One Martini backbone bead per residue (centre of mass of N, CA, C, O) as a GRO file, in nm:
protein
  550
    1MET     BB    1   9.101  -6.622   7.908
    2THR     BB    2   9.413  -6.691   7.879
    3THR     BB    3   9.639  -6.927   7.822
    4SER     BB    4   9.831  -6.840   8.053
    5ALA     BB    5   9.616  -6.829   8.275
    6ARG     BB    6   9.537  -7.125   8.259
    7ALA     BB    7   9.821  -7.237   8.316
    8THR     BB    8   9.864  -7.125   8.602
    9GLY     BB    9   9.640  -7.315   8.742
   10GLN     BB   10   9.808  -7.602   8.630
   11LEU     BB   11  10.074  -7.593   8.765
   12ASP     BB   12  10.350  -7.741   8.857
   13PRO     BB   13  10.555  -7.670   9.117
   14VAL     BB   14  10.809  -7.789   8.991
   15ILE     BB   15  10.804  -7.624   8.731
   16VAL     BB   16  10.819  -7.351   8.863
   17GLU     BB   17  11.096  -7.396   8.993
   18VAL     BB   18  11.260  -7.469   8.744
   19VAL     BB   19  11.194  -7.221   8.567
   20GLY     BB   20  11.271  -7.006   8.770
   21SER     BB   21  11.569  -7.091   8.779
   22ALA     BB   22  11.621  -7.049   8.477
   23LEU     BB   23  11.571  -6.744   8.472
   24SER     BB   24  11.796  -6.677   8.673
   25THR     BB   25  12.023  -6.802   8.501
   26ILE     BB   26  12.005  -6.615   8.261
   27VAL     BB   27  12.093  -6.350   8.407
   28GLU     BB   28  12.365  -6.458   8.497
   29GLU     BB   29  12.476  -6.514   8.211
   30MET     BB   30  12.451  -6.230   8.111
   31GLY     BB   31  12.642  -6.095   8.314
   32GLU     BB   32  12.895  -6.265   8.243
   33THR     BB   33  12.910  -6.192   7.947
   34LEU     BB   34  12.947  -5.888   7.982
   35VAL     BB   35  13.208  -5.895   8.150
   36LYS     BB   36  13.386  -6.076   7.951
   37ALA     BB   37  13.330  -5.875   7.688
   38ALA     BB   38  13.442  -5.637   7.801
   39PHE     BB   39  13.671  -5.344   7.816
   40SER     BB   40  13.621  -5.182   8.051
   41PRO     BB   41  13.704  -5.154   8.381
   42ASN     BB   42  13.414  -5.089   8.495
   43ILE     BB   43  13.314  -5.382   8.395
   44LYS     BB   44  13.541  -5.611   8.400
   45GLU     BB   45  13.612  -5.531   8.712
   46ARG     BB   46  13.354  -5.372   8.863
   47ARG     BB   47  13.066  -5.454   8.763
   48ASP     BB   48  12.891  -5.203   8.621
   49CYS     BB   49  12.625  -5.411   8.596
   50THR     BB   50  12.306  -5.533   8.443
   51ALA     BB   51  12.048  -5.790   8.438
   52GLY     BB   52  11.726  -5.857   8.261
   53LEU     BB   53  11.386  -5.982   8.293
   54PHE     BB   54  11.078  -5.961   8.098
   55ASP     BB   55  10.782  -5.929   8.014
   56ALA     BB   56  10.575  -5.822   7.764
   57GLU     BB   57  10.497  -5.562   7.964
   58GLY     BB   58  10.766  -5.509   8.163
   59LEU     BB   59  10.784  -5.707   8.392
   60ALA     BB   60  10.969  -5.819   8.638
   61LEU     BB   61  11.148  -6.139   8.677
   62ALA     BB   62  11.473  -6.079   8.664
   63GLN     BB   63  11.791  -6.033   8.850
   64ASP     BB   64  12.107  -6.009   8.891
   65GLU     BB   65  12.303  -6.046   9.177
   66GLY     BB   66  12.558  -5.871   9.063
   67GLY     BB   67  12.396  -5.635   9.062
   68SER     BB   68  12.228  -5.327   9.093
   69PRO     BB   69  11.966  -5.180   9.252
   70MET     BB   70  11.975  -4.909   9.094
   71HIS     BB   71  11.932  -5.034   8.801
   72LEU     BB   72  11.628  -5.088   8.815
   73GLY     BB   73  11.535  -4.807   8.733
   74SER     BB   74  11.618  -4.843   8.429
   75LEU     BB   75  11.501  -5.124   8.359
   76MET     BB   76  11.193  -5.070   8.439
   77GLY     BB   77  11.163  -4.830   8.209
   78ILE     BB   78  11.236  -4.922   7.911
   79VAL     BB   79  10.996  -5.093   7.807
   80GLY     BB   80  10.775  -4.882   7.846
   81ALA     BB   81  10.910  -4.672   7.660
   82ILE     BB   82  10.901  -4.840   7.404
   83ARG     BB   83  10.590  -4.904   7.401
   84GLY     BB   84  10.518  -4.591   7.394
   85ARG     BB   85  10.682  -4.528   7.111
   86PHE     BB   86  10.602  -4.811   6.986
   87SER     BB   87  10.470  -5.019   6.784
   88GLU     BB   88  10.427  -5.345   6.723
   89ALA     BB   89  10.514  -5.322   6.417
   90ASP     BB   90  10.809  -5.180   6.520
   91ILE     BB   91  10.853  -5.464   6.667
   92ARG     BB   92  11.122  -5.688   6.606
   93GLU     BB   93  11.302  -5.929   6.514
   94GLY     BB   94  11.636  -5.821   6.601
   95ASP     BB   95  11.601  -5.605   6.798
   96VAL     BB   96  11.771  -5.303   6.933
   97PHE     BB   97  11.755  -5.103   7.211
   98ILE     BB   98  11.827  -4.761   7.310
   99GLY     BB   99  11.886  -4.605   7.643
  100ASN     BB  100  11.899  -4.314   7.915
  101ASP     BB  101  11.668  -4.126   7.967
  102PRO     BB  102  11.488  -4.002   8.243
  103TYR     BB  103  11.237  -3.858   8.067
  104THR     BB  104  11.213  -4.073   7.790
  105GLY     BB  105  11.374  -4.375   7.879
  106GLY     BB  106  11.368  -4.482   8.195
  107GLY     BB  107  11.593  -4.363   8.339
  108SER     BB  108  11.838  -4.227   8.598
  109HIS     BB  109  12.115  -4.201   8.427
  110LEU     BB  110  12.328  -4.149   8.159
  111PRO     BB  111  12.563  -4.370   8.192
  112ASP     BB  112  12.315  -4.564   8.190
  113ILE     BB  113  12.306  -4.794   7.941
  114VAL     BB  114  12.036  -4.938   7.760
  115LEU     BB  115  11.961  -5.267   7.642
  116ALA     BB  116  11.690  -5.396   7.432
  117SER     BB  117  11.499  -5.708   7.370
  118PRO     BB  118  11.293  -5.890   7.203
  119ILE     BB  119  11.113  -6.204   7.257
  120PHE     BB  120  11.043  -6.438   7.022
  121VAL     BB  121  10.745  -6.657   7.002
  122GLY     BB  122  10.556  -6.748   6.751
  123GLY     BB  123  10.550  -6.432   6.639
  124ARG     BB  124  10.576  -6.320   6.942
  125ILE     BB  125  10.591  -6.151   7.231
  126SER     BB  126  10.715  -6.290   7.549
  127ALA     BB  127  10.978  -6.105   7.602
  128TRP     BB  128  11.252  -5.938   7.779
  129ALA     BB  129  11.578  -5.803   7.733
  130ALA     BB  130  11.830  -5.652   7.960
  131THR     BB  131  12.105  -5.414   7.959
  132LEU     BB  132  12.340  -5.264   8.190
  133ALA     BB  133  12.584  -4.991   8.156
  134HIS     BB  134  12.846  -4.816   8.290
  135HIS     BB  135  12.971  -4.538   8.116
  136ALA     BB  136  13.298  -4.425   8.178
  137ASP     BB  137  13.307  -4.105   8.010
  138PHE     BB  138  13.163  -3.848   8.167
  139GLY     BB  139  13.372  -3.650   8.339
  140ASP     BB  140  13.390  -3.347   8.207
  141ARG     BB  141  13.125  -3.214   8.377
  142GLY     BB  142  12.830  -3.074   8.433
  143HIS     BB  143  12.540  -3.016   8.700
  144ALA     BB  144  12.291  -2.813   8.651
  145HIS     BB  145  12.193  -2.996   8.405
  146ILE     BB  146  12.119  -3.245   8.181
  147PHE     BB  147  12.284  -3.120   7.928
  148GLN     BB  148  12.577  -3.162   8.075
  149GLU     BB  149  12.613  -3.488   8.136
  150ALA     BB  150  12.519  -3.599   7.845
  151ILE     BB  151  12.395  -3.797   7.627
  152ARG     BB  152  12.067  -3.818   7.501
  153ILE     BB  153  11.862  -4.127   7.495
  154PRO     BB  154  11.616  -4.243   7.350
  155PRO     BB  155  11.419  -4.483   7.241
  156VAL     BB  156  11.607  -4.671   7.001
  157HIS     BB  157  11.744  -4.804   6.723
  158LEU     BB  158  12.041  -4.996   6.697
  159VAL     BB  159  11.877  -5.250   6.595
  160ARG     BB  160  11.728  -5.367   6.280
  161GLU     BB  161  11.670  -5.673   6.212
  162GLY     BB  162  12.003  -5.716   6.255
  163VAL     BB  163  12.074  -5.408   6.182
  164GLN     BB  164  12.301  -5.183   6.211
  165GLN     BB  165  12.290  -4.837   6.317
  166GLU     BB  166  12.547  -4.648   6.219
  167GLU     BB  167  12.456  -4.353   6.243
  168LEU     BB  168  12.377  -4.361   6.538
  169LEU     BB  169  12.643  -4.464   6.652
  170SER     BB  170  12.811  -4.222   6.552
  171LEU     BB  171  12.664  -4.009   6.718
  172ILE     BB  172  12.728  -4.121   6.996
  173LEU     BB  173  13.044  -4.142   6.974
  174LEU     BB  174  13.092  -3.833   6.924
  175ASN     BB  175  12.991  -3.787   7.246
  176CYS     BB  176  13.257  -3.933   7.327
  177GLN     BB  177  13.572  -3.972   7.481
  178ILE     BB  178  13.572  -4.315   7.461
  179PRO     BB  179  13.475  -4.482   7.189
  180GLU     BB  180  13.613  -4.764   7.203
  181GLU     BB  181  13.475  -4.851   7.464
  182ARG     BB  182  13.182  -4.820   7.379
  183THR     BB  183  13.179  -5.023   7.150
  184ALA     BB  184  13.259  -5.276   7.315
  185ASP     BB  185  13.035  -5.256   7.538
  186LEU     BB  186  12.790  -5.270   7.349
  187ARG     BB  187  12.860  -5.549   7.236
  188ALA     BB  188  12.838  -5.692   7.508
  189GLN     BB  189  12.541  -5.633   7.547
  190GLU     BB  190  12.444  -5.779   7.294
  191ALA     BB  191  12.552  -6.058   7.370
  192ALA     BB  192  12.371  -6.091   7.622
  193LEU     BB  193  12.105  -6.084   7.468
  194GLY     BB  194  12.157  -6.335   7.295
  195VAL     BB  195  12.159  -6.532   7.528
  196ALA     BB  196  11.870  -6.483   7.628
  197ILE     BB  197  11.718  -6.559   7.374
  198THR     BB  198  11.818  -6.848   7.351
  199ARG     BB  199  11.735  -6.955   7.634
  200TYR     BB  200  11.434  -6.887   7.623
  201GLN     BB  201  11.367  -7.049   7.365
  202GLU     BB  202  11.454  -7.319   7.482
  203LEU     BB  203  11.241  -7.331   7.702
  204CYS     BB  204  10.997  -7.321   7.508
  205SER     BB  205  11.069  -7.582   7.355
  206ARG     BB  206  11.049  -7.769   7.610
  207TYR     BB  207  10.759  -7.649   7.759
  208GLY     BB  208  10.635  -7.405   7.642
  209VAL     BB  209  10.511  -7.090   7.627
  210ASP     BB  210  10.270  -7.114   7.823
  211VAL     BB  211  10.434  -7.214   8.063
  212ILE     BB  212  10.637  -6.984   8.088
  213GLU     BB  213  10.422  -6.761   8.124
  214GLY     BB  214  10.285  -6.892   8.366
  215VAL     BB  215  10.528  -6.887   8.553
  216SER     BB  216  10.572  -6.586   8.553
  217SER     BB  217  10.299  -6.520   8.684
  218ASN     BB  218  10.337  -6.701   8.933
  219LEU     BB  219  10.588  -6.555   9.050
  220LEU     BB  220  10.453  -6.286   9.104
  221ASP     BB  221  10.237  -6.394   9.296
  222TYR     BB  222  10.429  -6.519   9.504
  223THR     BB  223  10.578  -6.260   9.585
  224GLU     BB  224  10.329  -6.113   9.679
  225ARG     BB  225  10.250  -6.307   9.905
  226ARG     BB  226  10.512  -6.282  10.066
  227THR     BB  227  10.499  -5.979  10.110
  228ARG     BB  228  10.226  -5.963  10.253
  229ALA     BB  229  10.294  -6.158  10.484
  230ALA     BB  230  10.524  -5.984  10.600
  231ILE     BB  231  10.363  -5.720  10.654
  232THR     BB  232  10.164  -5.847  10.867
  233GLU     BB  233  10.409  -5.858  11.084
  234PHE     BB  234  10.381  -5.570  11.096
  235PRO     BB  235  10.310  -5.298  11.266
  236ASP     BB  236  10.075  -5.098  11.276
  237GLY     BB  237  10.125  -4.766  11.136
  238GLU     BB  238  10.307  -4.456  11.192
  239TYR     BB  239  10.619  -4.348  11.036
  240THR     BB  240  10.903  -4.134  11.109
  241PHE     BB  241  11.175  -3.943  10.935
  242GLU     BB  242  11.494  -3.771  10.966
  243ASP     BB  243  11.764  -3.637  10.752
  244LEU     BB  244  12.077  -3.556  10.652
  245PHE     BB  245  12.203  -3.389  10.345
  246ASP     BB  246  12.509  -3.416  10.162
  247ALA     BB  247  12.708  -3.235   9.909
  248PRO     BB  248  12.948  -3.084   9.724
  249GLU     BB  249  12.730  -2.910   9.552
  250LEU     BB  250  12.630  -2.817   9.827
  251ASP     BB  251  12.607  -2.563  10.064
  252GLU     BB  252  12.374  -2.718  10.210
  253GLU     BB  253  12.191  -2.892  10.406
  254LEU     BB  254  11.942  -3.138  10.387
  255THR     BB  255  11.607  -3.228  10.462
  256LEU     BB  256  11.492  -3.552  10.493
  257ARG     BB  257  11.171  -3.736  10.442
  258VAL     BB  258  10.939  -3.975  10.604
  259ARG     BB  259  10.624  -4.160  10.560
  260ILE     BB  260  10.493  -4.455  10.719
  261ARG     BB  261  10.231  -4.690  10.628
  262ILE     BB  262  10.081  -4.957  10.806
  263SER     BB  263   9.825  -5.183  10.647
  264GLY     BB  264   9.843  -5.482  10.687
  265ASP     BB  265   9.949  -5.569  10.346
  266GLU     BB  266  10.039  -5.258  10.338
  267MET     BB  267  10.239  -4.978  10.193
  268LEU     BB  268  10.335  -4.638  10.268
  269PHE     BB  269  10.542  -4.399  10.087
  270ASP     BB  270  10.596  -4.068  10.210
  271PHE     BB  271  10.767  -3.777  10.040
  272SER     BB  272  10.643  -3.537  10.136
  273GLY     BB  273  10.812  -3.222  10.179
  274ASN     BB  274  11.048  -3.209  10.011
  275PRO     BB  275  11.276  -3.069   9.852
  276PRO     BB  276  11.347  -2.909   9.592
  277GLN     BB  277  11.495  -2.910   9.324
  278VAL     BB  278  11.834  -2.888   9.210
  279ARG     BB  279  12.146  -2.731   9.103
  280ALA     BB  280  12.220  -3.054   9.071
  281SER     BB  281  12.296  -3.414   9.064
  282VAL     BB  282  12.087  -3.519   9.321
  283ASN     BB  283  11.855  -3.596   9.165
  284VAL     BB  284  11.536  -3.784   9.143
  285VAL     BB  285  11.375  -4.009   8.976
  286TRP     BB  286  11.119  -4.225   9.001
  287THR     BB  287  11.281  -4.484   8.938
  288GLY     BB  288  11.488  -4.446   9.168
  289LEU     BB  289  11.291  -4.440   9.405
  290TYR     BB  290  11.156  -4.714   9.359
  291ALA     BB  291  11.410  -4.890   9.373
  292THR     BB  292  11.475  -4.812   9.668
  293VAL     BB  293  11.220  -4.909   9.806
  294TYR     BB  294  11.228  -5.203   9.710
  295TYR     BB  295  11.494  -5.275   9.832
  296THR     BB  296  11.431  -5.207  10.131
  297LEU     BB  297  11.198  -5.402  10.161
  298LYS     BB  298  11.364  -5.656  10.105
  299THR     BB  299  11.546  -5.627  10.363
  300LEU     BB  300  11.284  -5.666  10.558
  301ILE     BB  301  11.195  -5.950  10.458
  302ASP     BB  302  11.394  -6.108  10.221
  303PRO     BB  303  11.686  -6.178  10.055
  304ASP     BB  304  11.549  -6.434   9.881
  305ILE     BB  305  11.362  -6.279   9.733
  306VAL     BB  306  11.230  -6.224   9.438
  307PRO     BB  307  11.309  -5.949   9.214
  308ASN     BB  308  11.000  -5.875   9.135
  309ALA     BB  309  10.691  -5.725   9.061
  310GLY     BB  310  10.541  -5.847   9.312
  311LEU     BB  311  10.674  -5.656   9.528
  312TYR     BB  312  10.508  -5.385   9.437
  313ARG     BB  313  10.193  -5.420   9.490
  314PRO     BB  314  10.183  -5.332   9.818
  315VAL     BB  315  10.291  -5.049   9.702
  316THR     BB  316  10.308  -4.699   9.792
  317ILE     BB  317  10.418  -4.396   9.621
  318VAL     BB  318  10.504  -4.063   9.741
  319ALA     BB  319  10.583  -3.756   9.548
  320ASP     BB  320  10.677  -3.456   9.471
  321GLU     BB  321  10.668  -3.278   9.206
  322GLY     BB  322  10.989  -3.126   9.181
  323SER     BB  323  11.154  -3.283   9.364
  324ILE     BB  324  11.439  -3.446   9.469
  325LEU     BB  325  11.252  -3.733   9.453
  326ASN     BB  326  11.077  -3.595   9.184
  327CYS     BB  327  11.191  -3.498   8.916
  328THR     BB  328  11.224  -3.258   8.654
  329ALA     BB  329  11.268  -3.119   8.378
  330PRO     BB  330  11.625  -3.036   8.373
  331ALA     BB  331  11.735  -3.210   8.588
  332ALA     BB  332  11.996  -3.325   8.749
  333VAL     BB  333  12.125  -3.698   8.801
  334ASN     BB  334  12.408  -3.830   8.836
  335GLY     BB  335  12.400  -3.827   9.181
  336ARG     BB  336  12.138  -3.994   9.282
  337ILE     BB  337  12.260  -4.220   9.473
  338GLU     BB  338  12.314  -4.050   9.721
  339THR     BB  339  12.016  -3.998   9.787
  340CYS     BB  340  11.927  -4.297   9.795
  341GLN     BB  341  12.090  -4.375  10.040
  342ARG     BB  342  11.922  -4.192  10.233
  343VAL     BB  343  11.651  -4.336  10.193
  344VAL     BB  344  11.730  -4.589  10.339
  345ASP     BB  345  11.777  -4.452  10.612
  346LEU     BB  346  11.492  -4.345  10.646
  347ILE     BB  347  11.344  -4.618  10.657
  348HIS     BB  348  11.502  -4.745  10.886
  349GLY     BB  349  11.454  -4.515  11.091
  350ALA     BB  350  11.139  -4.533  11.096
  351LEU     BB  351  11.154  -4.870  11.178
  352VAL     BB  352  11.289  -4.919  11.453
  353ASP     BB  353  11.042  -4.974  11.649
  354ALA     BB  354  10.903  -5.193  11.466
  355LEU     BB  355  11.211  -5.323  11.350
  356PRO     BB  356  11.483  -5.376  11.536
  357GLU     BB  357  11.580  -5.669  11.392
  358ARG     BB  358  11.594  -5.551  11.073
  359VAL     BB  359  11.751  -5.314  11.110
  360THR     BB  360  12.003  -5.072  11.065
  361ALA     BB  361  12.237  -4.891  11.097
  362ALA     BB  362  12.401  -4.658  10.958
  363SER     BB  363  12.565  -4.624  10.690
  364ASN     BB  364  12.781  -4.440  10.492
  365GLY     BB  365  12.573  -4.289  10.280
  366ALA     BB  366  12.732  -4.374  10.009
  367VAL     BB  367  12.945  -4.403   9.706
  368THR     BB  368  13.195  -4.249   9.628
  369GLY     BB  369  13.268  -4.085   9.363
  370VAL     BB  370  13.553  -4.094   9.145
  371HIS     BB  371  13.713  -3.857   8.911
  372PHE     BB  372  13.950  -3.908   8.644
  373SER     BB  373  14.060  -3.674   8.390
  374GLY     BB  374  14.236  -3.682   8.060
  375HIS     BB  375  14.572  -3.687   7.934
  376ASP     BB  376  14.776  -3.959   7.803
  377ALA     BB  377  15.083  -3.929   7.669
  378SER     BB  378  15.216  -4.216   7.703
  379ARG     BB  379  14.946  -4.346   7.541
  380GLY     BB  380  14.786  -4.152   7.348
  381ARG     BB  381  14.528  -4.074   7.547
  382ASP     BB  382  14.237  -4.064   7.682
  383PHE     BB  383  14.080  -4.041   8.017
  384VAL     BB  384  13.850  -4.235   8.243
  385TYR     BB  385  13.822  -4.251   8.598
  386LEU     BB  386  13.620  -4.475   8.786
  387GLU     BB  387  13.520  -4.474   9.138
  388THR     BB  388  13.368  -4.672   9.395
  389ILE     BB  389  13.386  -4.631   9.739
  390GLY     BB  390  13.368  -4.781  10.010
  391GLY     BB  391  13.243  -4.873  10.344
  392GLY     BB  392  13.054  -4.874  10.612
  393SER     BB  393  12.844  -5.077  10.785
  394GLY     BB  394  12.580  -5.135  10.968
  395ALA     BB  395  12.472  -5.241  11.250
  396CYS     BB  396  12.312  -5.497  11.432
  397HIS     BB  397  12.164  -5.696  11.676
  398ASP     BB  398  12.395  -5.953  11.588
  399LYS     BB  399  12.603  -5.759  11.419
  400ASP     BB  400  12.853  -5.647  11.261
  401GLY     BB  401  12.982  -5.442  11.056
  402LEU     BB  402  13.119  -5.396  10.757
  403ASP     BB  403  13.423  -5.360  10.591
  404GLY     BB  404  13.470  -5.206  10.306
  405VAL     BB  405  13.175  -5.162  10.154
  406GLN     BB  406  12.911  -5.199   9.967
  407VAL     BB  407  12.588  -5.037   9.985
  408HIS     BB  408  12.282  -5.109   9.890
  409MET     BB  409  12.257  -4.947   9.579
  410THR     BB  410  12.535  -5.087   9.560
  411ASN     BB  411  12.757  -5.360   9.376
  412THR     BB  412  13.050  -5.299   9.336
  413SER     BB  413  13.363  -5.322   9.267
  414ASN     BB  414  13.683  -5.290   9.279
  415LEU     BB  415  13.978  -5.151   9.157
  416PRO     BB  416  14.256  -5.274   9.103
  417VAL     BB  417  14.563  -5.148   9.128
  418GLU     BB  418  14.689  -5.283   8.879
  419SER     BB  419  14.475  -5.181   8.678
  420LEU     BB  420  14.489  -4.883   8.725
  421GLU     BB  421  14.803  -4.843   8.662
  422ALA     BB  422  14.781  -4.972   8.369
  423GLU     BB  423  14.554  -4.757   8.250
  424TYR     BB  424  14.667  -4.507   8.423
  425PRO     BB  425  14.808  -4.186   8.536
  426LEU     BB  426  14.822  -4.357   8.825
  427VAL     BB  427  14.881  -4.370   9.190
  428VAL     BB  428  14.874  -4.584   9.469
  429GLU     BB  429  14.969  -4.506   9.798
  430SER     BB  430  14.687  -4.593   9.942
  431TYR     BB  431  14.501  -4.883  10.098
  432GLU     BB  432  14.265  -4.852  10.368
  433LEU     BB  433  14.164  -4.883  10.676
  434ILE     BB  434  13.995  -4.691  10.933
  435GLU     BB  435  14.056  -4.606  11.228
  436ASP     BB  436  13.765  -4.544  11.416
  437SER     BB  437  13.519  -4.528  11.194
  438GLY     BB  438  13.350  -4.703  11.360
  439GLY     BB  439  13.094  -4.752  11.553
  440VAL     BB  440  13.017  -4.799  11.862
  441GLY     BB  441  12.928  -5.114  12.037
  442ARG     BB  442  12.808  -5.414  12.077
  443HIS     BB  443  12.799  -5.347  11.772
  444ARG     BB  444  13.000  -5.257  11.529
  445GLY     BB  445  13.091  -5.060  11.290
  446GLY     BB  446  13.208  -5.015  10.996
  447MET     BB  447  13.477  -4.943  10.796
  448GLY     BB  448  13.649  -4.725  10.633
  449ILE     BB  449  13.819  -4.574  10.347
  450ARG     BB  450  14.154  -4.529  10.220
  451ARG     BB  451  14.237  -4.344   9.909
  452LYS     BB  452  14.549  -4.273   9.758
  453ILE     BB  453  14.612  -4.047   9.479
  454ARG     BB  454  14.846  -4.009   9.214
  455VAL     BB  455  14.935  -3.793   8.968
  456GLU     BB  456  15.100  -3.815   8.614
  457ALA     BB  457  14.935  -3.574   8.490
  458PRO     BB  458  14.819  -3.307   8.339
  459ASP     BB  459  14.524  -3.174   8.398
  460VAL     BB  460  14.346  -3.327   8.619
  461HIS     BB  461  14.023  -3.410   8.657
  462PHE     BB  462  13.846  -3.367   8.969
  463TRP     BB  463  13.570  -3.564   9.107
  464LEU     BB  464  13.334  -3.551   9.382
  465ASP     BB  465  13.097  -3.811   9.502
  466THR     BB  466  12.927  -3.754   9.809
  467SER     BB  467  12.878  -3.818  10.167
  468ARG     BB  468  12.901  -3.750  10.506
  469GLN     BB  469  13.079  -3.478  10.574
  470LYS     BB  470  12.864  -3.330  10.792
  471SER     BB  471  12.777  -3.608  10.886
  472GLN     BB  472  12.670  -3.897  11.074
  473PRO     BB  473  12.633  -4.217  11.111
  474TRP     BB  474  12.395  -4.367  11.285
  475GLY     BB  475  12.304  -4.507  11.573
  476LEU     BB  476  12.173  -4.774  11.794
  477PHE     BB  477  12.090  -4.816  12.109
  478GLY     BB  478  12.382  -4.654  12.189
  479GLY     BB  479  12.526  -4.631  11.943
  480GLY     BB  480  12.769  -4.508  11.755
  481PRO     BB  481  12.895  -4.315  11.525
  482GLY     BB  482  13.025  -4.267  11.235
  483GLN     BB  483  13.257  -4.154  11.045
  484SER     BB  484  13.329  -3.918  10.845
  485ALA     BB  485  13.385  -3.783  10.549
  486ARG     BB  486  13.677  -3.718  10.325
  487CYS     BB  487  13.907  -3.481  10.154
  488VAL     BB  488  14.266  -3.493  10.088
  489LEU     BB  489  14.497  -3.271   9.981
  490SER     BB  490  14.762  -3.157   9.876
  491GLU     BB  491  14.908  -2.857   9.950
  492ASP     BB  492  14.955  -2.776   9.625
  493ALA     BB  493  14.655  -2.791   9.580
  494GLN     BB  494  14.362  -2.724   9.468
  495PRO     BB  495  14.078  -2.676   9.591
  496VAL     BB  496  13.775  -2.792   9.648
  497ASP     BB  497  13.488  -2.703   9.435
  498HIS     BB  498  13.211  -2.856   9.447
  499GLY     BB  499  13.396  -3.133   9.384
  500TYR     BB  500  13.625  -2.956   9.223
  501THR     BB  501  13.938  -3.011   9.035
  502VAL     BB  502  14.292  -2.959   8.951
  503LEU     BB  503  14.560  -3.173   8.874
  504GLN     BB  504  14.904  -3.234   8.921
  505PRO     BB  505  15.194  -3.359   8.912
  506GLY     BB  506  15.218  -3.521   9.238
  507GLN     BB  507  14.940  -3.498   9.321
  508THR     BB  508  14.688  -3.554   9.581
  509ALA     BB  509  14.412  -3.782   9.670
  510SER     BB  510  14.232  -3.838   9.978
  511ILE     BB  511  13.992  -4.082  10.034
  512GLU     BB  512  13.735  -4.078  10.294
  513THR     BB  513  13.517  -4.290  10.427
  514ALA     BB  514  13.256  -4.385  10.593
  515GLY     BB  515  13.118  -4.520  10.857
  516GLY     BB  516  12.937  -4.716  11.072
  517GLY     BB  517  12.699  -4.776  11.286
  518GLY     BB  518  12.612  -4.866  11.596
  519TYR     BB  519  12.491  -5.135  11.829
  520GLY     BB  520  12.453  -5.057  12.120
  521PRO     BB  521  12.616  -5.057  12.399
  522PRO     BB  522  12.959  -5.047  12.442
  523GLU     BB  523  12.973  -5.191  12.734
  524GLU     BB  524  12.857  -5.474  12.593
  525ARG     BB  525  13.121  -5.541  12.491
  526ALA     BB  526  13.332  -5.774  12.471
  527GLU     BB  527  13.654  -5.810  12.566
  528ALA     BB  528  13.744  -5.995  12.335
  529GLN     BB  529  13.649  -5.802  12.109
  530LEU     BB  530  13.820  -5.559  12.185
  531ALA     BB  531  14.092  -5.702  12.153
  532ALA     BB  532  14.053  -5.773  11.855
  533ASP     BB  533  14.015  -5.488  11.749
  534ARG     BB  534  14.292  -5.389  11.841
  535ALA     BB  535  14.470  -5.602  11.693
  536ASP     BB  536  14.334  -5.523  11.399
  537GLY     BB  537  14.296  -5.195  11.388
  538ARG     BB  538  13.997  -5.081  11.439
  539ILE     BB  539  14.097  -4.970  11.717
  540SER     BB  540  14.189  -4.780  11.964
  541GLU     BB  541  14.284  -4.753  12.288
  542ALA     BB  542  14.094  -4.519  12.355
  543THR     BB  543  13.835  -4.658  12.258
  544ALA     BB  544  13.851  -4.905  12.439
  545GLN     BB  545  13.838  -4.747  12.706
  546GLN     BB  546  13.567  -4.608  12.655
  547CYS     BB  547  13.398  -4.868  12.641
  548ARG     BB  548  13.466  -4.959  12.936
  549GLN     BB  549  13.344  -4.684  13.075
  550ASP     BB  550  13.035  -4.660  12.966
   0.00000   0.00000   0.00000
């Protein structure tokens, strides 16, 4: 038995709680450091970044609450990829590793660049710190295969024993459209790692490294116990569900499916039989699929449960290799989060009868990423503007869905209009919730968003990454579906072809995101609530009358 294992059995529960809270505080401080030190609007304003702590073996200990569930896919893979590539002798104090590749670096798509550092205590690795930032740089790219999407970085030393590897950094920056942003954001990630190392070592100095490692092991075991206890409350059985998935890059909708088996305190998520990987960006590597399943399970158990590796232990995930949900190289993966959003819907849909008061109606089912890129002559520089626009969330058994929010696998903020117009040759003509976009029901679905943008520069490349344009987010138990998404261009603009077009000065793109599904029969909605919905502009008078008549 190791020293840490012996310590685990002797730990005071108060110490476990105190140190556990301290570990969570470290990742929160990492996240705030990264946001405050970053340069690009996508990180400093939209907070498209995440921080995590891992034990010496790479098992997740803590992830900041402000981060994105999707980012867990990249974070959970990086340490294992480093340890598989480098010997212990080649991992030293002061090292910073960089990686993003989904096939060799533990990543889930290339814009999410991860930096990771070992945390040494007493001459050996006790933990790892990692930061992920979405570098909104690779705008004007193809998505037929991975080689088109951005520079691929396997886990390599960006800093070796405190010395920046300038030649490697130069190589990376040469492949970026906005290198000055990348330089500043990478430094912000490094700064956040420095915070984590300092804080973790301070904890070890105060309590002893054996206690800290013992607490870490104890926390994983505790989360596992809570997860297994929650699963035993679910009715045993086998549950299946299918849903349609569309994306601008796809000519036809795909049918995605899941089979879930609950047996005692364990769950099997079987994604066998899904379509083969496609020549488009919506393929998902295994890390992305695992992160999605773990997130969804957490929503069904307890939102307050610590998102560490103990959550994963009662779960088995199966997916055909080479399928859209477990793709192999060289499949493109940039838009993988759209597919992952549908996986959440699949799991909730499958468990409707088993857990009717825990699942929600379908949310907007997309992330709706919009990209504008080109040259800004007035500022004398190239630009890449990325925005992920929220939509409606699905209603549940006792609450309406939320209006205009990010749901499920994404957790980013919007980019304020003032910041957008100050940074880019773009003008926001309207930004509003869409009347009647939420599904009707005893509890209504959340409303989608309309964001209309006018370009002020020539030859602006516009790319749309979304879903639910051909289908509607479904309601539950008599609730109505949410409105579909769509993109409306000005009449003089070239039509969108597979999500892509080029816009000229004065032309506009109006992006409308989907609403969420409703829950329960609409005739059961209270008259006072219908009147408030009407007064707030959430529904039209025609919809209010329809609800009264149903």
